[in-house]
XYZ file of C-alpha atoms in Angstrom:
528
model
C 0.000 0.000 0.000
C 2.773 2.415 0.862
C 4.427 1.693 -2.463
C 1.145 2.120 -4.291
C 0.602 5.568 -2.781
C 4.083 6.835 -3.614
C 4.070 5.853 -7.294
C 1.862 8.726 -8.482
C 4.287 11.262 -7.047
C 7.229 9.914 -9.008
C 5.699 10.770 -12.384
C 5.228 14.420 -13.332
C 1.619 15.461 -13.922
C 0.674 15.618 -17.603
C 0.072 19.050 -19.131
C -1.641 20.159 -22.306
C -1.360 23.389 -24.283
C -4.038 25.049 -26.322
C -2.581 25.967 -29.714
C -5.237 28.527 -30.575
C -5.104 30.660 -27.510
C -1.696 29.905 -26.119
C -3.291 29.072 -22.683
C -1.675 26.233 -20.767
C -4.022 23.860 -18.888
C -2.567 21.453 -16.294
C -4.391 18.129 -15.799
C -3.595 16.989 -12.305
C -5.159 13.872 -10.728
C -6.445 14.815 -7.303
C -6.385 11.795 -4.979
C -8.652 12.140 -1.907
C -6.862 10.239 0.820
C -9.702 10.392 3.295
C -11.367 7.195 1.948
C -8.099 5.301 1.945
C -7.406 6.059 5.530
C -10.900 5.402 6.826
C -12.362 2.672 4.594
C -9.653 0.094 4.011
C -10.012 -1.840 0.739
C -13.643 -0.829 0.065
C -12.813 2.664 1.031
C -10.103 2.672 -1.579
C -12.628 2.098 -4.388
C -15.331 4.419 -3.097
C -13.124 7.056 -1.585
C -10.260 7.172 -4.065
C -10.702 5.640 -7.518
C -14.274 6.757 -8.218
C -13.770 10.394 -7.099
C -10.491 10.487 -8.957
C -12.169 9.307 -12.146
C -14.962 11.842 -11.744
C -12.473 14.658 -11.294
C -10.503 13.445 -14.335
C -13.592 13.372 -16.561
C -14.672 16.763 -15.257
C -11.301 18.256 -16.253
C -11.649 16.690 -19.716
C -15.063 18.325 -20.006
C -13.675 21.724 -19.080
C -10.842 21.328 -21.553
C -13.180 20.336 -24.386
C -15.422 23.288 -23.590
C -12.486 25.701 -23.742
C -11.399 24.262 -27.068
C -14.886 24.477 -28.502
C -15.088 28.090 -27.288
C -11.916 28.897 -29.154
C -13.382 27.441 -32.353
C -16.739 29.123 -31.934
C -18.279 31.336 -34.545
C -17.422 34.483 -32.591
C -15.598 36.899 -34.879
C -11.853 37.003 -34.338
C -10.292 40.163 -32.965
C -9.699 42.758 -35.671
C -6.293 42.550 -37.275
C -4.437 45.654 -38.499
C -4.453 45.948 -42.272
C -1.351 44.745 -43.989
C 0.524 47.545 -45.697
C 2.545 46.484 -48.635
C 5.970 48.118 -48.597
C 6.711 50.505 -51.446
C 8.027 48.844 -54.546
C 6.511 45.498 -53.605
C 9.607 44.475 -51.677
C 9.865 42.416 -48.518
C 8.404 43.775 -45.320
C 10.887 45.081 -42.789
C 11.051 42.844 -39.731
C 11.217 44.685 -36.432
C 14.529 43.992 -34.797
C 15.018 43.080 -31.171
C 16.981 46.314 -30.702
C 14.040 48.413 -31.872
C 11.643 46.460 -29.624
C 13.685 47.168 -26.523
C 14.521 50.801 -27.411
C 12.810 53.396 -25.167
C 9.524 54.689 -26.519
C 9.301 58.391 -27.405
C 12.987 59.175 -26.911
C 14.510 61.877 -29.163
C 17.797 61.480 -30.969
C 20.422 63.382 -29.060
C 22.787 65.959 -30.576
C 26.099 67.199 -29.246
C 26.341 69.983 -26.696
C 27.914 72.146 -29.400
C 24.924 71.649 -31.689
C 22.567 72.289 -28.769
C 24.365 75.575 -28.091
C 23.832 76.683 -31.695
C 20.170 75.627 -31.659
C 19.478 77.598 -28.484
C 20.884 80.831 -29.902
C 18.011 83.266 -30.468
C 18.100 85.266 -33.699
C 18.616 88.954 -33.033
C 16.674 91.610 -35.002
C 19.294 91.573 -37.754
C 18.542 87.943 -38.660
C 14.811 88.358 -38.051
C 14.752 91.203 -40.547
C 16.691 89.212 -43.145
C 14.283 86.295 -42.842
C 11.149 88.450 -43.079
C 12.453 90.370 -46.075
C 13.220 87.111 -47.869
C 9.658 85.888 -47.312
C 8.135 89.205 -48.427
C 10.700 90.636 -50.813
C 9.934 93.852 -52.678
C 9.404 93.601 -56.410
C 8.312 96.559 -58.489
C 5.881 94.431 -60.525
C 5.070 91.271 -58.576
C 5.181 92.564 -54.991
C 5.271 96.397 -54.833
C 4.205 96.360 -51.174
C 6.992 94.024 -50.090
C 9.930 94.716 -47.801
C 12.854 96.626 -49.315
C 16.082 94.920 -48.263
C 18.584 97.387 -46.789
C 20.021 95.098 -44.121
C 22.210 92.907 -46.311
C 25.602 94.218 -47.468
C 25.393 93.308 -51.154
C 26.643 95.404 -54.074
C 24.403 95.112 -57.145
C 25.279 98.501 -58.634
C 27.799 97.085 -61.131
C 26.248 93.685 -61.635
C 25.384 94.524 -65.247
C 29.059 95.138 -66.053
C 30.023 91.704 -64.742
C 27.040 90.098 -66.453
C 28.031 91.561 -69.819
C 31.521 90.151 -69.452
C 30.217 86.695 -68.508
C 27.829 86.638 -71.438
C 30.526 87.710 -73.869
C 33.271 85.383 -72.688
C 31.458 82.219 -71.655
C 28.869 82.379 -74.470
C 26.266 81.063 -72.031
C 28.231 77.822 -71.748
C 30.825 76.523 -69.321
C 32.415 74.403 -72.044
C 34.509 76.694 -74.200
C 38.103 77.339 -75.068
C 39.014 78.870 -71.700
C 36.848 76.608 -69.550
C 37.632 73.068 -70.592
C 35.474 70.383 -69.031
C 38.379 68.614 -67.350
C 39.310 71.893 -65.679
C 36.029 72.249 -63.816
C 35.078 68.639 -63.055
C 38.348 67.340 -61.617
C 39.627 67.780 -58.080
C 41.796 70.810 -57.409
C 43.993 72.008 -54.492
C 41.825 72.846 -51.497
C 43.583 76.176 -50.927
C 42.892 77.372 -54.476
C 44.224 77.128 -58.020
C 47.674 78.623 -58.497
C 46.421 80.377 -61.651
C 43.704 82.149 -59.693
C 46.094 83.106 -56.889
C 48.371 84.785 -59.408
C 45.421 86.543 -61.061
C 44.026 87.704 -57.688
C 47.444 89.005 -56.585
C 47.641 91.047 -59.778
C 44.075 92.330 -59.325
C 44.685 93.409 -55.722
C 47.899 95.178 -56.712
C 46.080 96.929 -59.564
C 43.332 98.136 -57.217
C 45.989 99.433 -54.829
C 47.610 101.242 -57.764
C 50.940 99.618 -57.021
C 51.204 100.920 -53.431
C 51.175 97.323 -52.188
C 52.303 94.141 -53.911
C 50.908 90.713 -53.037
C 52.703 87.369 -53.188
C 50.499 84.449 -54.420
C 52.478 81.968 -52.296
C 51.191 83.682 -49.135
C 47.572 83.454 -50.228
C 44.754 81.028 -49.303
C 41.436 81.082 -51.190
C 38.349 80.359 -49.084
C 34.621 80.077 -49.715
C 33.908 83.595 -48.472
C 34.973 85.908 -45.663
C 33.223 84.034 -42.839
C 35.253 80.803 -43.294
C 38.404 82.902 -43.690
C 37.930 84.694 -40.364
C 36.863 81.524 -38.553
C 39.870 79.626 -39.878
C 42.301 82.335 -38.779
C 40.718 82.448 -35.313
C 40.986 78.655 -35.138
C 44.679 78.829 -36.028
C 45.561 81.664 -33.651
C 43.488 81.021 -30.504
C 42.487 78.158 -28.240
C 39.145 77.420 -26.647
C 38.341 80.125 -24.099
C 40.757 82.705 -25.560
C 39.497 86.074 -26.792
C 39.884 88.674 -29.544
C 39.429 92.419 -29.179
C 36.992 93.857 -31.751
C 36.219 97.595 -32.043
C 32.482 98.181 -31.754
C 30.177 98.769 -33.457
C 31.103 95.788 -35.642
C 29.409 93.565 -38.213
C 26.487 91.582 -36.733
C 27.775 88.419 -38.453
C 31.045 88.460 -36.537
C 29.604 86.917 -33.361
C 28.606 83.765 -35.224
C 31.731 83.687 -37.385
C 34.061 83.738 -34.406
C 32.265 82.227 -31.433
C 30.040 79.418 -32.618
C 32.510 76.706 -33.620
C 35.849 77.885 -32.239
C 34.695 78.613 -28.683
C 36.651 81.892 -28.759
C 35.212 84.978 -27.068
C 34.850 88.540 -28.371
C 35.748 91.512 -26.186
C 34.115 94.633 -27.690
C 36.221 97.788 -27.766
C 33.577 100.564 -27.540
C 33.981 103.514 -29.916
C 31.847 106.648 -29.593
C 30.264 109.127 -31.981
C 32.033 111.990 -30.222
C 35.293 110.561 -31.640
C 33.716 109.688 -35.016
C 33.768 106.037 -33.879
C 37.541 105.991 -34.355
C 39.790 103.444 -32.660
C 42.236 104.647 -30.007
C 45.055 102.959 -28.137
C 43.469 103.962 -24.810
C 40.267 102.068 -25.616
C 42.286 99.026 -26.678
C 44.194 99.049 -23.387
C 40.973 99.336 -21.361
C 39.401 96.379 -23.139
C 42.607 94.348 -22.829
C 42.795 94.930 -19.066
C 39.111 94.060 -18.634
C 39.708 90.764 -20.426
C 42.613 89.966 -18.107
C 40.423 90.630 -15.051
C 37.914 88.130 -16.442
C 40.685 85.566 -16.788
C 40.631 85.661 -20.606
C 43.791 85.443 -22.664
C 43.679 87.914 -25.558
C 45.194 86.508 -28.743
C 44.597 89.369 -31.149
C 42.595 92.293 -32.534
C 40.147 92.059 -35.456
C 39.429 95.243 -37.413
C 37.576 96.029 -40.645
C 38.793 98.677 -43.067
C 36.604 100.516 -43.880
C 34.729 100.029 -40.652
C 31.589 97.940 -40.884
C 28.977 99.317 -40.148
C 30.301 102.877 -39.759
C 32.063 103.094 -43.129
C 35.000 105.283 -42.082
C 38.575 104.417 -43.000
C 41.341 103.512 -40.591
C 43.993 106.171 -40.906
C 47.667 105.417 -41.385
C 48.348 106.643 -37.854
C 45.649 104.334 -36.453
C 47.207 101.333 -38.200
C 50.648 102.248 -36.836
C 49.237 102.492 -33.310
C 47.433 99.190 -33.755
C 50.640 97.417 -34.786
C 52.531 98.990 -31.889
C 49.837 97.773 -29.485
C 49.962 94.246 -30.949
C 53.748 94.188 -30.668
C 53.647 95.352 -27.043
C 51.046 92.733 -26.058
C 52.544 90.024 -28.300
C 49.234 89.366 -30.053
C 47.990 89.122 -33.659
C 46.111 91.506 -35.963
C 43.422 90.386 -38.437
C 42.412 93.101 -40.912
C 39.260 92.560 -43.013
C 39.750 94.929 -45.945
C 37.555 96.168 -48.795
C 39.708 97.293 -51.712
C 37.222 98.320 -54.409
C 35.151 101.410 -53.617
C 34.873 105.175 -54.162
C 38.048 107.037 -55.005
C 40.105 108.451 -52.167
C 39.638 112.101 -51.329
C 42.272 114.463 -49.997
C 40.958 114.115 -46.447
C 40.886 110.320 -46.301
C 43.010 107.729 -48.063
C 42.701 103.982 -48.007
C 45.777 102.350 -46.488
C 46.075 98.579 -46.622
C 47.847 96.743 -43.854
C 49.959 95.121 -46.583
C 51.289 98.543 -47.555
C 52.550 99.245 -44.029
C 53.999 95.778 -43.516
C 55.922 95.970 -46.786
C 57.493 99.309 -45.913
C 57.980 99.289 -42.145
C 59.938 97.144 -39.710
C 57.160 95.190 -38.027
C 56.840 91.514 -37.212
C 54.989 90.256 -40.279
C 54.132 86.922 -38.675
C 51.476 88.553 -36.499
C 49.614 90.288 -39.374
C 46.851 88.572 -41.395
C 44.642 90.149 -44.084
C 41.166 88.968 -45.126
C 39.614 90.124 -48.386
C 36.071 89.470 -49.659
C 37.012 89.095 -53.317
C 33.754 87.996 -54.965
C 31.701 90.387 -52.847
C 33.918 93.264 -53.921
C 33.264 92.582 -57.622
C 29.458 92.240 -57.322
C 29.546 88.410 -57.294
C 28.850 87.538 -53.632
C 27.206 84.256 -54.620
C 30.538 82.993 -55.948
C 31.702 82.877 -52.296
C 35.409 83.593 -52.801
C 37.480 85.050 -50.001
C 41.214 85.561 -49.557
C 43.497 85.001 -46.576
C 46.855 86.736 -46.947
C 49.370 85.945 -44.224
C 53.133 86.118 -43.653
C 52.945 83.374 -41.003
C 54.057 80.062 -42.492
C 52.510 78.027 -39.667
C 49.149 79.675 -40.304
C 49.470 79.012 -44.029
C 50.365 75.350 -43.504
C 47.451 74.760 -41.124
C 45.067 76.691 -43.377
C 45.932 74.586 -46.415
C 44.885 71.468 -44.528
C 41.765 73.056 -43.035
C 40.609 74.288 -46.432
C 39.247 70.832 -47.253
C 36.141 71.999 -45.341
C 35.536 75.280 -47.206
C 37.197 75.234 -50.624
C 35.962 77.233 -53.606
C 34.235 75.443 -56.485
C 36.283 74.756 -59.606
C 33.768 76.533 -61.829
C 33.943 79.760 -59.807
C 37.741 79.686 -59.835
C 38.024 79.076 -63.576
C 35.630 81.899 -64.367
C 37.515 84.301 -62.122
C 40.863 83.336 -63.646
C 39.569 84.377 -67.055
C 37.974 87.543 -65.656
C 41.019 88.830 -63.760
C 43.341 88.075 -66.663
C 41.306 90.547 -68.708
C 43.097 93.724 -67.625
C 40.857 95.949 -69.727
C 37.737 94.659 -67.978
C 39.331 94.990 -64.527
C 40.220 98.637 -65.108
C 36.758 99.402 -66.497
C 34.989 97.665 -63.614
C 36.979 99.479 -60.924
C 36.256 102.856 -62.524
C 32.522 102.255 -63.103
C 31.916 100.669 -59.705
C 33.557 103.499 -57.796
C 31.533 106.087 -59.667
C 28.241 104.256 -59.081
C 28.833 103.599 -55.384
C 29.788 107.232 -54.833
C 26.721 108.479 -56.717
C 24.343 106.156 -54.843
C 25.908 107.163 -51.534
C 25.299 110.829 -52.313
C 21.672 110.169 -53.310
C 20.837 108.044 -50.299
C 22.625 110.134 -47.679
C 21.124 113.280 -49.216
C 17.634 111.768 -48.975
C 18.126 110.940 -45.292
C 19.423 114.440 -44.656
C 16.169 115.898 -46.004
C 14.347 113.778 -43.388
C 16.507 115.200 -40.619
C 18.741 112.133 -40.349
C 22.506 112.647 -40.283
C 25.022 110.011 -41.372
C 28.663 109.357 -40.672
C 30.962 110.082 -43.612
C 31.525 106.847 -45.554
C 34.451 106.543 -47.957
C 34.377 103.020 -49.363
C 31.518 101.084 -47.832
C 28.297 100.243 -49.662
C 26.313 101.303 -46.593
C 25.770 104.330 -44.378
C 25.638 104.676 -40.576
C 22.620 106.857 -39.773
C 21.862 108.636 -36.508
C 18.122 108.253 -35.790
C 18.414 108.830 -32.057
C 16.176 111.896 -32.334
C 13.269 109.717 -33.417
C 13.329 107.062 -30.656
C 11.343 107.192 -27.436
C 12.657 106.357 -24.913
C 16.320 107.000 -25.598
C 17.404 103.416 -24.999
C 17.815 100.108 -26.752
C 14.100 99.489 -26.227
C 13.226 102.688 -28.091
C 15.657 101.750 -30.866
C 14.051 98.339 -31.359
C 10.573 99.864 -31.382
C 11.630 102.121 -34.263
C 13.199 99.114 -36.018
C 9.901 97.239 -35.768
C 8.040 100.197 -37.295
C 10.511 100.379 -40.147
C 10.186 96.649 -40.814
C 6.465 96.056 -40.312
C 4.926 99.439 -41.204
C 7.333 101.139 -43.607
C 8.461 97.779 -45.019
C 12.132 98.792 -44.791
C 14.656 96.340 -43.373
C 17.568 98.134 -41.687
C 20.060 96.942 -39.086
C 19.695 98.466 -35.585
C 22.922 99.497 -33.903
C 22.352 97.238 -30.899
C 22.903 94.226 -33.200
C 26.332 95.715 -33.935
C 27.109 96.187 -30.208
C 26.912 99.958 -30.477
C 26.759 101.469 -26.979
C 24.782 104.507 -28.202
C 21.115 103.799 -29.031
C 19.496 105.111 -32.182
C 22.082 104.272 -34.850
C 21.066 102.232 -37.918
C 22.945 100.723 -40.848
C 21.390 101.110 -44.312
C 22.954 99.055 -47.127
C 22.105 101.097 -50.228
C 24.181 99.264 -52.871
C 21.327 96.848 -53.622
C 19.013 99.696 -54.731
C 18.459 101.379 -58.054
C 18.419 105.161 -58.288
C 14.668 105.317 -58.906
C 14.010 103.305 -55.734
C 15.670 105.884 -53.464
C 12.637 108.266 -53.394
C 10.366 105.315 -52.534
C 12.615 104.354 -49.617
C 12.626 107.911 -48.284
C 8.850 108.175 -48.516
C 8.412 104.948 -46.576
C 10.832 106.060 -43.854
C 9.012 109.384 -43.576
C 5.774 107.556 -42.702
C 7.128 106.192 -39.397
C 9.125 109.196 -38.159
């Protein structure tokens, strides 16, 4: 009897699985021991076998009922429609990695990218975006925004267009532009033919006062990459550059975003005609030291952007003396083509002083917006001219990220080798810029708005402080909003240029035609 009772426990209870529902049903034989203990042999039959059989058959009944319920006529749960993948290909099977990935998580970007994303556009960029969406057109959109915030010279575009039409014959495949010359790879730092042509062009513009060596030249895709590359070569993360203010609103992004280098503004005031002094440089330098910042150089523009005045020869001498004393660098962003010099102001390139005076050339670097200066800003061609061999070597390797297209270079080689065209363009462009400057500044003067004297820039620096209430940055931005949204004129407020005096605005007039000037003045009059 003892052996008979223990045998059922040695075998595992049978189990069955329902294939349709996936539900597992265990069939266990329940043995009531009460009859065995109390009834002896008869009790074994009545108290054990019969109840056990009844329980067994009852479990079979339940199992059959569950199975029949699964096969009932009840409609199956709705299945999602099968979507055939495009092209009739195989369906993509969801991987285990995608199953276990967190739901709703966003792809992360670097902290550097997050910093750029979080930067809020100042009024300068807001105005550019709005004017692009609602651009003025005399026929299609006469009520649109007139763009005066973007420094772009279109006054001599017809001269360049005539040359392109005559020499390329509306085709890039001609005698001077062979197909293999524009489709093959080229040196990242620029074609040697173009460097030689650009050096000759720059010397011609300077009327021989400065000569340029092509071997010390790097060609970049515009001024912004040129300045950023020089800052990258000259400064480390957390270092700083001194920049006279007001300065171009693009400079903050050009310098700070990817290099991690800081800008220390050197405030210039209207009482001094916004001129740069050694005293202001020393003050800014000492303030940077107190903040724990290492100053690596000074960045200037000549003519000043946005003011438009020229840096005098004496100012350049003082700047080089300051750089020598502090053992720092000088980056000069120069505009060569512009109105002719008058007897009161002359344009002096940093190259002219370096070639004639005993200064350390290794600390001087010149940036030139070549394509912008010849009314072809979309070609995106800039020049870095440096006497520092280490800077040149590093720049040649870094230029793989911002080289100029082969087509643009080949076209410019042909253009600059045409000495007759170059001389004609310089003469016509200077005359047109000077005439437009006189028209625009004269129109503002009739409205009671005075401007700083501009010698070479394609913009004017206008004092509208008498029309802002209150006399603060808030009042300046309120006037800017009226100009943009009511008068439909996009101008650059001085606060975007880090001007410490409220009420100054930059107007870029070189994108206008002469007959548009009265329309601009009438619109400005409406909000004053």
